[in-house]
């Protein structure tokens, strides 16, 4: 690990200002992903701003009947919260489908959104990777790509966004609240928060340098059956090959987002009116334009089959 | 010239020398005329470990695991993968289990840490430690401190109603069943494969059978 200086933040805006002030600075909250990457020197911040002191760890009702989740609420606390379990079941389910108990106790809401890809070539510092070293190339294209993205890919990058929580947040139309060094706040819809790789796969989110996530808000609860179905190589403590977050009504209408297939949580709102017609009708619209590799072509039919399983489960729920 | 005194190439030294060897390789190598190495930043941190207050001055890069093992000589917590994948470093911080290898010591100012040594020692074993012995819940023993810390925390989490991937309902109280405990222990890897005996030890402490019913 490269040496770094460390400070504890006092206010959200001051934390943002500290990151802007120090070149190569980063926020640290749970640290479960950042420290892993720092040990491998994939991340090498020269200064860390610890935001754990900012008291952003509460879950509260919003005036419009939704919920505001503080950026520092840990994954266990969020999945266990009575309001989340009752009204936003897809979110609780997505969180407990990810990582291990130890990691969920430490990982935060904001940090989970910002976790980096687990593409093996991003992790292997001997290989070219446009995400780790812009302009160096992509070893994943033409390499071992079974786990990697099949849609929204570019010639520069086929990495996937690895998380589960964000897939549920996308289907729930969550919003991300931030503050910058000047104290200005803004709200970013989940749809716009993560980016497709394009020519700049190292730029993964809509956040500016030093912009700090303060909360994630959920709109009023959506009625229907909440399901998160994750398909993976083993049944616990593994990243998704394909995952589906869905909220489905009694009449078959609903919404769906897919994980494990793209550089961001994958949702195509124009595919959703086809929900009552069945999985095939939805999946063909959701995955239109997919560009899988030889290794991961199985993910395209797997999306349809997983969606069919989710729809069948919703009918019996 | 690199100062190498004090580093002995014992088997243990090689095994635990990860952070030390990284620190060495970050020093400028080469000619004796090279600029003097800049001391890496250090910071003071005060925390309570197993009921005892400790104040340490540490390189900011020191993980909680290395602080426990190398600076406080509590070598019960083990360094397996050092990347949060194996669970051998599991300790409790403020009552919650975490991977101590993926946490910086300086981030634990004022925290209360419980390690395997704090759960119990020979002659005064924690019920989970005694159950692991009784049910043969280990072979080589390397993952055992992490398994036991995790097992104790898992029963607390079930008691507190924390849901898991194995919970059939998000609103019903979880039971200490085989399925629940296996899922919740999946962050602790055992290469010897003592899992079924670990499960028996956990059932004994929970007072439950395979379905999670009170025995």
Short mmCIF file of C-alpha atoms in Angstrom, two decimals:
data_model
loop_
_atom_site.label_atom_id
_atom_site.label_comp_id
_atom_site.label_asym_id
_atom_site.label_seq_id
_atom_site.Cartn_x
_atom_site.Cartn_y
_atom_site.Cartn_z
CA UNK A 1 0.00 0.00 0.00
CA UNK A 2 1.29 3.51 -0.81
CA UNK A 3 1.66 5.90 2.15
CA UNK A 4 -1.14 8.39 2.73
CA UNK A 5 -2.15 11.07 5.17
CA UNK A 6 -5.48 10.80 6.94
CA UNK A 7 -8.05 13.15 8.44
CA UNK A 8 -11.50 12.90 9.97
CA UNK A 9 -14.12 15.07 8.33
CA UNK A 10 -16.18 17.58 10.33
CA UNK A 11 -19.06 18.48 8.01
CA UNK A 12 -20.13 17.08 4.61
CA UNK A 13 -19.13 20.28 2.76
CA UNK A 14 -15.80 20.42 4.61
CA UNK A 15 -15.17 16.76 3.69
CA UNK A 16 -15.80 17.64 0.04
CA UNK A 17 -13.50 20.67 0.32
CA UNK A 18 -10.75 18.51 1.88
CA UNK A 19 -10.86 16.11 -1.07
CA UNK A 20 -10.73 19.00 -3.55
CA UNK A 21 -7.85 20.63 -1.61
CA UNK A 22 -5.59 17.54 -1.60
CA UNK A 23 -4.56 16.17 -4.99
CA UNK A 24 -5.16 12.41 -5.13
CA UNK A 25 -7.48 12.46 -2.12
CA UNK A 26 -10.42 10.10 -1.59
CA UNK A 27 -13.28 9.71 0.86
CA UNK A 28 -13.27 6.56 2.98
CA UNK A 29 -16.32 5.14 4.77
CA UNK A 30 -16.56 1.35 5.22
CA UNK A 31 -13.35 0.84 3.27
CA UNK A 32 -14.26 -2.71 2.30
CA UNK A 33 -13.63 -2.11 -1.41
CA UNK A 34 -11.18 0.82 -1.29
CA UNK A 35 -8.70 -0.83 1.10
CA UNK A 36 -8.78 -4.03 -0.95
CA UNK A 37 -7.83 -1.98 -4.03
CA UNK A 38 -5.23 0.06 -2.11
CA UNK A 39 -3.46 -3.12 -1.01
CA UNK A 40 -3.15 -4.06 -4.68
CA UNK A 41 -2.14 -0.46 -5.53
CA UNK A 42 -4.97 -0.27 -8.04
CA UNK A 43 -6.07 2.69 -5.94
CA UNK A 44 -3.29 4.81 -4.44
CA UNK A 45 -4.82 7.87 -2.74
CA UNK A 46 -2.28 10.20 -1.12
CA UNK A 47 -4.83 11.46 1.38
CA UNK A 48 -7.92 9.87 2.94
CA UNK A 49 -10.86 11.83 4.31
CA UNK A 50 -12.73 9.63 6.79
CA UNK A 51 -16.43 10.52 6.55
CA UNK A 52 -17.62 8.17 9.32
CA UNK A 53 -17.88 11.08 11.75
CA UNK A 54 -20.53 12.89 9.64
CA UNK A 55 -23.61 11.38 11.34
CA UNK A 56 -25.19 10.48 7.98
CA UNK A 57 -26.34 7.17 9.44
CA UNK A 58 -30.09 7.65 9.88
CA UNK A 59 -33.07 6.34 7.92
CA UNK A 60 -36.01 8.76 8.02
CA UNK A 61 -39.39 9.32 6.40
CA UNK A 62 -39.61 12.08 3.80
CA UNK A 63 -42.57 14.50 3.63
CA UNK A 64 -43.77 12.87 0.37
CA UNK A 65 -44.13 9.44 2.01
CA UNK A 66 -40.78 8.07 0.87
CA UNK A 67 -37.59 7.33 2.80
CA UNK A 68 -34.24 9.07 3.06
CA UNK A 69 -31.30 6.72 3.71
CA UNK A 70 -28.17 8.39 5.08
CA UNK A 71 -25.02 7.72 3.06
CA UNK A 72 -23.37 6.02 6.05
CA UNK A 73 -26.20 3.60 6.90
CA UNK A 74 -24.49 0.22 6.78
CA UNK A 75 -25.84 -2.54 4.56
CA UNK A 76 -26.98 -4.71 7.50
CA UNK A 77 -28.88 -1.82 9.09
CA UNK A 78 -30.55 -0.93 5.79
CA UNK A 79 -31.61 -4.50 4.98
CA UNK A 80 -32.89 -4.94 8.56
CA UNK A 81 -34.84 -1.67 8.79
CA UNK A 82 -38.52 -2.43 9.39
CA UNK A 83 -39.74 0.15 6.83
CA UNK A 84 -37.40 -1.20 4.14
CA UNK A 85 -38.37 -4.83 4.80
CA UNK A 86 -42.08 -4.04 4.71
CA UNK A 87 -42.33 -1.46 1.88
CA UNK A 88 -39.17 -1.94 -0.22
CA UNK A 89 -38.57 -5.69 0.05
CA UNK A 90 -36.60 -5.82 -3.20
CA UNK A 91 -33.95 -3.61 -1.56
CA UNK A 92 -33.58 -5.80 1.55
CA UNK A 93 -33.43 -8.90 -0.65
CA UNK A 94 -30.79 -7.42 -2.95
CA UNK A 95 -28.57 -6.39 -0.04
CA UNK A 96 -28.64 -9.77 1.72
CA UNK A 97 -27.89 -11.49 -1.61
CA UNK A 98 -24.53 -9.70 -1.72
CA UNK A 99 -21.18 -10.09 0.06
CA UNK A 100 -20.87 -11.68 3.53
CA UNK A 101 -22.23 -10.77 6.96
CA UNK A 102 -18.90 -9.22 7.95
CA UNK A 103 -18.76 -7.05 4.83
CA UNK A 104 -22.41 -5.96 5.08
CA UNK A 105 -21.77 -4.80 8.66
CA UNK A 106 -19.12 -2.39 7.41
CA UNK A 107 -20.14 -1.49 3.84
CA UNK A 108 -22.17 1.73 3.59
CA UNK A 109 -25.02 2.79 1.33
CA UNK A 110 -22.91 5.32 -0.58
CA UNK A 111 -19.85 3.09 -0.69
CA UNK A 112 -21.87 0.19 -2.07
CA UNK A 113 -23.00 2.42 -4.97
CA UNK A 114 -19.38 3.34 -5.67
CA UNK A 115 -17.82 -0.11 -5.59
CA UNK A 116 -15.54 -0.87 -8.52
CA UNK A 117 -15.83 -3.68 -11.03
CA UNK A 118 -14.48 -7.16 -10.29
CA UNK A 119 -13.28 -7.62 -13.88
CA UNK A 120 -10.20 -9.88 -13.49
CA UNK A 121 -8.19 -7.64 -15.84
CA UNK A 122 -8.97 -4.55 -13.74
CA UNK A 123 -7.48 -6.45 -10.79
CA UNK A 124 -4.44 -7.79 -12.67
CA UNK A 125 -1.99 -4.88 -12.76
CA UNK A 126 0.18 -6.71 -15.32
CA UNK A 127 -2.61 -6.44 -17.91
CA UNK A 128 -3.82 -3.46 -19.91
CA UNK A 129 -7.08 -1.98 -18.62
CA UNK A 130 -8.65 1.27 -19.80
CA UNK A 131 -10.45 1.62 -16.50
CA UNK A 132 -7.35 1.25 -14.32
CA UNK A 133 -4.95 2.95 -16.76
CA UNK A 134 -6.79 5.02 -19.38
CA UNK A 135 -5.53 4.44 -22.91
CA UNK A 136 -3.71 1.17 -22.10
CA UNK A 137 -6.27 -1.06 -23.84
CA UNK A 138 -8.67 -3.78 -22.72
CA UNK A 139 -7.39 -7.28 -22.02
CA UNK A 140 -10.91 -8.51 -21.27
CA UNK A 141 -11.99 -8.15 -24.90
CA UNK A 142 -10.63 -11.37 -26.37
CA UNK A 143 -9.72 -12.59 -22.88
CA UNK A 144 -11.62 -14.58 -20.27
CA UNK A 145 -14.95 -12.79 -20.26
CA UNK A 146 -17.50 -15.21 -18.82
CA UNK A 147 -18.45 -12.84 -15.97
CA UNK A 148 -18.39 -9.65 -18.02
CA UNK A 149 -20.88 -7.33 -19.69
CA UNK A 150 -23.08 -8.23 -22.66
CA UNK A 151 -24.91 -4.96 -23.26
CA UNK A 152 -23.98 -1.26 -23.34
CA UNK A 153 -20.37 -2.32 -23.89
CA UNK A 154 -17.74 -0.36 -25.86
CA UNK A 155 -14.50 -1.15 -27.66
CA UNK A 156 -12.72 0.25 -24.61
CA UNK A 157 -14.36 -1.77 -21.82
CA UNK A 158 -16.69 -4.72 -21.15
CA UNK A 159 -16.60 -4.56 -17.32
CA UNK A 160 -19.77 -4.99 -15.28
CA UNK A 161 -21.00 -2.97 -12.36
CA UNK A 162 -20.75 -5.63 -9.61
CA UNK A 163 -23.30 -4.56 -6.98
CA UNK A 164 -26.73 -5.88 -6.01
CA UNK A 165 -28.12 -3.00 -3.94
CA UNK A 166 -27.98 -0.56 -6.86
CA UNK A 167 -30.05 -2.86 -9.08
CA UNK A 168 -32.89 -2.65 -6.55
CA UNK A 169 -32.41 1.12 -6.17
CA UNK A 170 -32.73 1.48 -9.96
CA UNK A 171 -36.02 -0.44 -10.07
CA UNK A 172 -37.31 1.67 -7.17
CA UNK A 173 -36.44 4.98 -8.94
CA UNK A 174 -34.14 6.04 -6.11
CA UNK A 175 -32.27 9.34 -6.17
CA UNK A 176 -28.77 10.15 -4.95
CA UNK A 177 -28.25 13.37 -2.95
CA UNK A 178 -24.83 15.01 -2.94
CA UNK A 179 -22.95 18.04 -1.66
CA UNK A 180 -19.86 19.69 -3.11
CA UNK A 181 -16.99 21.69 -1.66
CA UNK A 182 -18.98 24.92 -2.07
CA UNK A 183 -21.83 23.48 -0.02
CA UNK A 184 -24.14 23.20 -3.07
CA UNK A 185 -26.40 20.17 -3.10
CA UNK A 186 -27.89 18.29 -6.04
CA UNK A 187 -30.03 15.23 -6.68
CA UNK A 188 -29.08 12.63 -9.28
CA UNK A 189 -31.65 10.03 -10.43
CA UNK A 190 -30.27 6.46 -10.22
CA UNK A 191 -30.80 6.19 -14.00
CA UNK A 192 -28.11 8.84 -14.51
CA UNK A 193 -25.80 7.97 -11.62
CA UNK A 194 -23.74 5.17 -13.20
CA UNK A 195 -22.38 5.65 -16.74
CA UNK A 196 -21.80 3.36 -19.69
CA UNK A 197 -18.09 2.87 -20.46
CA UNK A 198 -17.87 4.56 -23.88
CA UNK A 199 -14.34 5.91 -24.45
CA UNK A 200 -13.89 6.81 -20.78
CA UNK A 201 -14.50 3.66 -18.71
CA UNK A 202 -12.46 5.15 -15.83
CA UNK A 203 -15.28 7.69 -15.29
CA UNK A 204 -17.90 5.49 -13.68
CA UNK A 205 -20.43 7.85 -12.12
CA UNK A 206 -21.92 11.32 -12.54
CA UNK A 207 -20.06 12.56 -9.44
CA UNK A 208 -17.56 15.41 -9.81
CA UNK A 209 -14.18 15.28 -8.01
CA UNK A 210 -14.85 15.91 -4.32
CA UNK A 211 -18.64 15.61 -4.63
CA UNK A 212 -19.88 13.67 -1.60
CA UNK A 213 -22.97 11.45 -1.47
CA UNK A 214 -25.03 12.44 1.60
CA UNK A 215 -28.15 10.28 1.14
CA UNK A 216 -30.18 8.04 -1.13
CA UNK A 217 -33.91 8.73 -1.26
CA UNK A 218 -36.72 6.35 -2.17
CA UNK A 219 -40.08 7.58 -3.48
CA UNK A 220 -43.37 6.40 -1.95
CA UNK A 221 -43.58 2.59 -1.75
CA UNK A 222 -44.67 0.81 -4.94
CA UNK A 223 -47.35 -1.83 -4.41
CA UNK A 224 -46.75 -5.29 -5.81
CA UNK A 225 -44.53 -8.30 -5.20
CA UNK A 226 -40.91 -7.36 -4.58
CA UNK A 227 -38.41 -9.93 -5.84
CA UNK A 228 -34.61 -10.03 -6.19
CA UNK A 229 -33.36 -13.15 -7.96
CA UNK A 230 -29.60 -13.63 -8.25
CA UNK A 231 -28.01 -16.34 -10.39
CA UNK A 232 -24.39 -17.09 -9.49
CA UNK A 233 -21.79 -19.85 -9.53
CA UNK A 234 -22.41 -20.70 -5.87
CA UNK A 235 -25.45 -19.92 -3.79
CA UNK A 236 -23.79 -17.55 -1.33
CA UNK A 237 -21.01 -14.95 -1.24
CA UNK A 238 -20.47 -14.66 -5.00
CA UNK A 239 -21.05 -11.96 -7.61
CA UNK A 240 -24.00 -12.22 -9.97
CA UNK A 241 -23.84 -13.79 -13.41
CA UNK A 242 -27.31 -12.31 -13.87
CA UNK A 243 -29.60 -10.79 -11.27
CA UNK A 244 -33.10 -9.39 -11.58
CA UNK A 245 -34.82 -6.84 -9.36
CA UNK A 246 -38.54 -6.64 -10.01
CA UNK A 247 -41.76 -5.22 -8.61
CA UNK A 248 -44.74 -6.97 -10.18
CA UNK A 249 -48.47 -6.23 -9.79
CA UNK A 250 -51.26 -8.82 -9.63
CA UNK A 251 -52.21 -8.14 -13.26
CA UNK A 252 -48.69 -8.85 -14.45
CA UNK A 253 -47.65 -5.24 -15.00
CA UNK A 254 -44.44 -4.17 -13.36
CA UNK A 255 -40.89 -2.98 -13.63
CA UNK A 256 -37.58 -4.77 -13.86
CA UNK A 257 -33.84 -4.00 -13.65
CA UNK A 258 -30.98 -6.37 -14.43
CA UNK A 259 -27.59 -6.77 -12.76
CA UNK A 260 -24.45 -8.54 -13.95
CA UNK A 261 -24.94 -7.66 -17.61
CA UNK A 262 -23.75 -4.07 -18.02
CA UNK A 263 -21.51 -1.28 -16.72
CA UNK A 264 -24.53 0.02 -14.78
CA UNK A 265 -27.81 -1.34 -13.41
CA UNK A 266 -29.64 -2.20 -16.65
CA UNK A 267 -33.23 -1.03 -17.01
CA UNK A 268 -35.16 -0.25 -20.19
CA UNK A 269 -38.44 1.43 -19.23
CA UNK A 270 -39.87 0.98 -22.76
CA UNK A 271 -39.62 -2.82 -22.34
CA UNK A 272 -41.87 -2.80 -19.28
CA UNK A 273 -45.28 -2.36 -20.97
CA UNK A 274 -44.64 -5.87 -22.37
CA UNK A 275 -44.60 -7.40 -18.86
CA UNK A 276 -48.12 -8.93 -19.10
CA UNK A 277 -47.07 -10.68 -22.35
CA UNK A 278 -44.36 -12.67 -20.56
CA UNK A 279 -40.60 -12.91 -20.14
CA UNK A 280 -39.71 -13.40 -23.79
CA UNK A 281 -41.47 -10.21 -24.90
CA UNK A 282 -39.75 -8.18 -22.16
CA UNK A 283 -36.30 -9.75 -22.49
CA UNK A 284 -36.14 -9.25 -26.26
CA UNK A 285 -36.69 -5.50 -25.72
CA UNK A 286 -34.46 -5.31 -22.62
CA UNK A 287 -31.53 -7.01 -24.28
CA UNK A 288 -31.96 -5.63 -27.82
CA UNK A 289 -28.54 -4.69 -29.18
CA UNK A 290 -26.66 -7.03 -26.82
CA UNK A 291 -23.07 -7.67 -27.92
CA UNK A 292 -21.91 -10.68 -25.91
CA UNK A 293 -18.56 -12.42 -26.31
CA UNK A 294 -18.25 -16.15 -27.01
CA UNK A 295 -17.71 -16.72 -23.27
CA UNK A 296 -20.70 -14.80 -21.96
CA UNK A 297 -23.32 -15.28 -24.72
CA UNK A 298 -25.19 -17.51 -22.22
CA UNK A 299 -26.14 -14.41 -20.23
CA UNK A 300 -28.62 -13.20 -22.88
CA UNK A 301 -30.93 -16.26 -22.67
CA UNK A 302 -30.22 -16.42 -18.92
CA UNK A 303 -31.82 -12.97 -18.49
CA UNK A 304 -35.01 -14.24 -20.15
CA UNK A 305 -35.08 -17.45 -18.10
CA UNK A 306 -34.40 -15.65 -14.83
CA UNK A 307 -37.14 -13.16 -15.64
CA UNK A 308 -39.52 -16.05 -16.40
CA UNK A 309 -38.70 -17.53 -12.96
CA UNK A 310 -39.30 -14.14 -11.31
CA UNK A 311 -42.66 -13.74 -13.08
CA UNK A 312 -43.72 -17.25 -12.06
CA UNK A 313 -42.74 -16.50 -8.46
CA UNK A 314 -44.78 -13.27 -8.53
CA UNK A 315 -47.87 -15.21 -9.64
CA UNK A 316 -47.69 -17.58 -6.68
CA UNK A 317 -46.76 -14.92 -4.12
CA UNK B 1 21.10 1.77 2.77
CA UNK B 2 18.05 -0.04 3.94
CA UNK B 3 17.90 -0.89 7.62
CA UNK B 4 17.09 -4.56 7.80
CA UNK B 5 17.90 -5.21 11.44
CA UNK B 6 15.04 -6.45 13.54
CA UNK B 7 13.47 -8.38 10.67
CA UNK B 8 14.15 -12.06 11.11
CA UNK B 9 13.40 -14.51 8.37
CA UNK B 10 11.48 -16.93 10.54
CA UNK B 11 8.58 -18.87 9.06
CA UNK B 12 6.19 -16.69 11.02
CA UNK B 13 8.06 -13.57 9.90
CA UNK B 14 7.65 -14.57 6.28
CA UNK B 15 3.97 -15.39 6.77
CA UNK B 16 3.07 -12.18 8.55
CA UNK B 17 5.56 -9.92 6.82
CA UNK B 18 3.14 -8.70 4.16
CA UNK B 19 2.84 -5.11 5.32
CA UNK B 20 6.47 -4.85 6.38
CA UNK B 21 7.78 -6.04 3.01
CA UNK B 22 5.48 -3.63 1.18
CA UNK B 23 6.84 -0.81 3.31
CA UNK B 24 10.39 -1.82 2.41
CA UNK B 25 9.77 -1.92 -1.30
CA UNK B 26 8.31 1.60 -1.23
CA UNK B 27 11.63 2.96 0.01
CA UNK B 28 13.94 4.20 -2.72
CA UNK B 29 16.25 1.40 -3.74
CA UNK B 30 19.57 1.89 -5.46
CA UNK B 31 22.54 4.10 -4.71
CA UNK B 32 23.59 5.08 -1.22
CA UNK B 33 23.35 8.73 -2.35
CA UNK B 34 19.57 8.45 -2.81
CA UNK B 35 17.56 11.07 -0.93
CA UNK B 36 16.70 9.97 2.60
CA UNK B 37 13.41 8.12 2.69
CA UNK B 38 10.46 10.16 3.92
CA UNK B 39 8.89 8.59 6.98
CA UNK B 40 5.39 7.39 6.13
CA UNK B 41 2.68 9.34 7.98
CA UNK B 42 1.87 8.14 11.50
CA UNK B 43 -1.13 8.79 13.72
CA UNK B 44 -2.24 8.12 17.28
CA UNK B 45 -5.33 6.03 17.89
CA UNK B 46 -6.98 5.00 21.16
CA UNK B 47 -9.27 2.01 21.29
CA UNK B 48 -10.50 -0.55 23.77
CA UNK B 49 -9.50 -4.12 23.04
CA UNK B 50 -10.99 -6.93 25.11
CA UNK B 51 -11.85 -4.44 27.84
CA UNK B 52 -8.39 -2.86 28.00
CA UNK B 53 -7.67 0.66 26.83
CA UNK B 54 -4.79 0.97 24.36
CA UNK B 55 -3.17 3.96 22.66
CA UNK B 56 -0.97 3.23 19.67
CA UNK B 57 1.00 5.37 17.26
CA UNK B 58 0.73 3.72 13.87
CA UNK B 59 1.62 4.11 10.22
CA UNK B 60 -1.74 5.21 8.77
CA UNK B 61 -1.66 2.12 6.50
CA UNK B 62 -1.86 -0.28 9.46
CA UNK B 63 -5.00 -2.38 9.33
CA UNK B 64 -6.93 -3.20 12.48
CA UNK B 65 -5.74 -6.80 12.00
CA UNK B 66 -2.06 -5.79 11.91
CA UNK B 67 -2.55 -3.47 14.89
CA UNK B 68 -3.99 -6.38 16.89
CA UNK B 69 -1.41 -8.93 15.80
CA UNK B 70 1.81 -6.95 15.37
CA UNK B 71 1.37 -4.11 17.84
CA UNK B 72 -0.80 -5.62 20.59
CA UNK B 73 0.47 -9.19 20.13
CA UNK B 74 -3.05 -10.61 20.01
CA UNK B 75 -2.22 -13.26 17.43
CA UNK B 76 -5.48 -15.17 17.77
CA UNK B 77 -7.02 -13.25 14.85
CA UNK B 78 -5.47 -14.67 11.69
CA UNK B 79 -4.34 -13.19 8.39
CA UNK B 80 -5.62 -15.52 5.69
CA UNK B 81 -6.27 -13.75 2.38
CA UNK B 82 -5.87 -10.17 3.71
CA UNK B 83 -8.62 -9.11 1.24
CA UNK B 84 -11.85 -9.76 3.15
CA UNK B 85 -12.60 -13.01 1.36
CA UNK B 86 -11.74 -15.74 3.88
CA UNK B 87 -13.01 -14.41 7.23
CA UNK B 88 -10.00 -15.64 9.29
CA UNK B 89 -9.52 -12.08 10.61
CA UNK B 90 -13.11 -11.69 11.87
CA UNK B 91 -13.41 -9.71 15.12
CA UNK B 92 -16.26 -7.84 16.77
CA UNK B 93 -16.22 -4.04 16.75
CA UNK B 94 -18.84 -2.36 18.94
CA UNK B 95 -20.67 -5.70 18.96
CA UNK B 96 -20.66 -6.28 15.19
CA UNK B 97 -18.45 -8.74 13.33
CA UNK B 98 -16.19 -7.27 10.64
CA UNK B 99 -13.16 -8.29 8.59
CA UNK B 100 -10.34 -6.62 10.54
CA UNK B 101 -8.05 -6.84 7.48
CA UNK B 102 -10.29 -4.44 5.53
CA UNK B 103 -10.34 -1.71 8.14
CA UNK B 104 -7.68 0.85 9.04
CA UNK B 105 -6.70 0.95 12.70
CA UNK B 106 -6.85 4.78 12.71
CA UNK B 107 -10.54 4.52 11.78
CA UNK B 108 -11.30 2.86 15.14
CA UNK B 109 -10.75 5.77 17.53
CA UNK B 110 -12.86 5.07 20.63
CA UNK B 111 -14.13 1.71 19.37
CA UNK B 112 -14.57 -1.43 21.46
CA UNK B 113 -12.93 -4.44 19.84
CA UNK B 114 -13.44 -8.05 20.92
CA UNK B 115 -11.07 -10.69 19.57
CA UNK B 116 -11.03 -14.45 20.12
CA UNK B 117 -8.85 -13.81 23.20
CA UNK B 118 -11.59 -11.57 24.59
CA UNK B 119 -14.28 -14.21 24.11
CA UNK B 120 -12.47 -16.69 26.31
CA UNK B 121 -9.11 -18.24 27.17
CA UNK B 122 -8.09 -21.76 28.25
CA UNK B 123 -9.72 -22.46 31.60
CA UNK B 124 -12.44 -19.93 30.93
CA UNK B 125 -13.83 -20.76 27.49
CA UNK B 126 -16.75 -18.99 25.85
CA UNK B 127 -19.61 -21.49 25.31
CA UNK B 128 -18.96 -21.33 21.54
CA UNK B 129 -15.28 -22.18 22.04
CA UNK B 130 -16.23 -25.13 24.27
CA UNK B 131 -18.79 -26.30 21.69
CA UNK B 132 -16.18 -26.16 18.89
CA UNK B 133 -13.90 -28.37 21.00
CA UNK B 134 -16.72 -30.78 21.86
CA UNK B 135 -17.94 -31.12 18.25
CA UNK B 136 -14.50 -31.14 16.63
CA UNK B 137 -15.31 -27.95 14.70
CA UNK B 138 -11.81 -27.63 13.23
CA UNK B 139 -8.81 -29.52 11.93
CA UNK B 140 -5.79 -27.26 11.30
CA UNK B 141 -7.37 -24.49 13.34
CA UNK B 142 -6.22 -21.54 11.23
CA UNK B 143 -9.71 -20.31 10.38
CA UNK B 144 -11.10 -21.22 13.82
CA UNK B 145 -10.77 -17.87 15.67
CA UNK B 146 -12.62 -16.17 12.80
CA UNK B 147 -15.18 -18.97 12.65
CA UNK B 148 -15.87 -18.68 16.39
CA UNK B 149 -16.13 -14.87 16.37
CA UNK B 150 -18.46 -15.11 13.38
CA UNK B 151 -20.52 -17.92 14.96
CA UNK B 152 -21.08 -15.90 18.14
CA UNK B 153 -22.09 -12.86 16.07
CA UNK B 154 -24.36 -14.93 13.79
CA UNK B 155 -26.43 -16.13 16.75
CA UNK B 156 -26.69 -12.51 17.95
CA UNK B 157 -27.79 -11.39 14.46
CA UNK B 158 -30.48 -14.10 14.28
CA UNK B 159 -31.65 -13.10 17.79
CA UNK B 160 -31.80 -9.45 16.68
CA UNK B 161 -33.94 -10.38 13.65
CA UNK B 162 -31.39 -9.43 10.95
CA UNK B 163 -32.67 -11.01 7.70
CA UNK B 164 -30.49 -13.18 5.44
CA UNK B 165 -30.60 -14.55 1.90
CA UNK B 166 -31.90 -17.83 3.41
CA UNK B 167 -34.84 -16.19 5.23
CA UNK B 168 -38.13 -17.30 3.66
CA UNK B 169 -39.89 -14.19 4.92
CA UNK B 170 -38.52 -10.69 5.42
CA UNK B 171 -41.01 -9.98 8.17
CA UNK B 172 -41.00 -13.23 10.22
CA UNK B 173 -38.30 -13.75 12.84
CA UNK B 174 -35.37 -15.79 11.48
CA UNK B 175 -34.65 -19.15 13.13
CA UNK B 176 -31.27 -20.66 13.99
CA UNK B 177 -31.77 -23.36 11.32
CA UNK B 178 -29.14 -25.17 9.24
CA UNK B 179 -30.01 -23.12 6.17
CA UNK B 180 -29.82 -19.79 8.03
CA UNK B 181 -26.55 -20.58 9.79
CA UNK B 182 -24.85 -21.95 6.67
CA UNK B 183 -25.81 -18.83 4.69
CA UNK B 184 -24.70 -16.47 7.45
CA UNK B 185 -21.34 -18.28 7.91
CA UNK B 186 -20.49 -18.13 4.18
CA UNK B 187 -17.93 -15.35 4.75
CA UNK B 188 -15.74 -17.76 6.74
CA UNK B 189 -13.89 -20.25 4.59
CA UNK B 190 -12.45 -23.50 6.03
CA UNK B 191 -10.09 -25.45 3.77
CA UNK B 192 -10.26 -28.52 6.00
CA UNK B 193 -14.02 -28.60 5.50
CA UNK B 194 -15.10 -28.65 9.17
CA UNK B 195 -18.38 -26.97 8.24
CA UNK B 196 -20.80 -29.66 9.42
CA UNK B 197 -19.12 -29.88 12.84
CA UNK B 198 -19.10 -26.07 13.12
CA UNK B 199 -22.83 -26.19 12.46
CA UNK B 200 -23.31 -28.75 15.24
CA UNK B 201 -21.36 -26.54 17.64
CA UNK B 202 -23.56 -23.57 16.72
CA UNK B 203 -26.74 -25.60 17.22
CA UNK B 204 -25.51 -26.66 20.65
CA UNK B 205 -24.97 -23.04 21.73
CA UNK B 206 -28.24 -21.88 20.15
CA UNK B 207 -30.11 -24.82 21.68
CA UNK B 208 -31.72 -25.65 18.33
CA UNK B 209 -32.12 -28.56 15.93
CA UNK B 210 -31.52 -28.56 12.13
CA UNK B 211 -34.84 -26.80 11.46
CA UNK B 212 -34.06 -24.12 14.01
CA UNK B 213 -36.61 -25.37 16.55
CA UNK B 214 -35.65 -25.11 20.20
CA UNK B 215 -34.31 -28.52 21.17
#
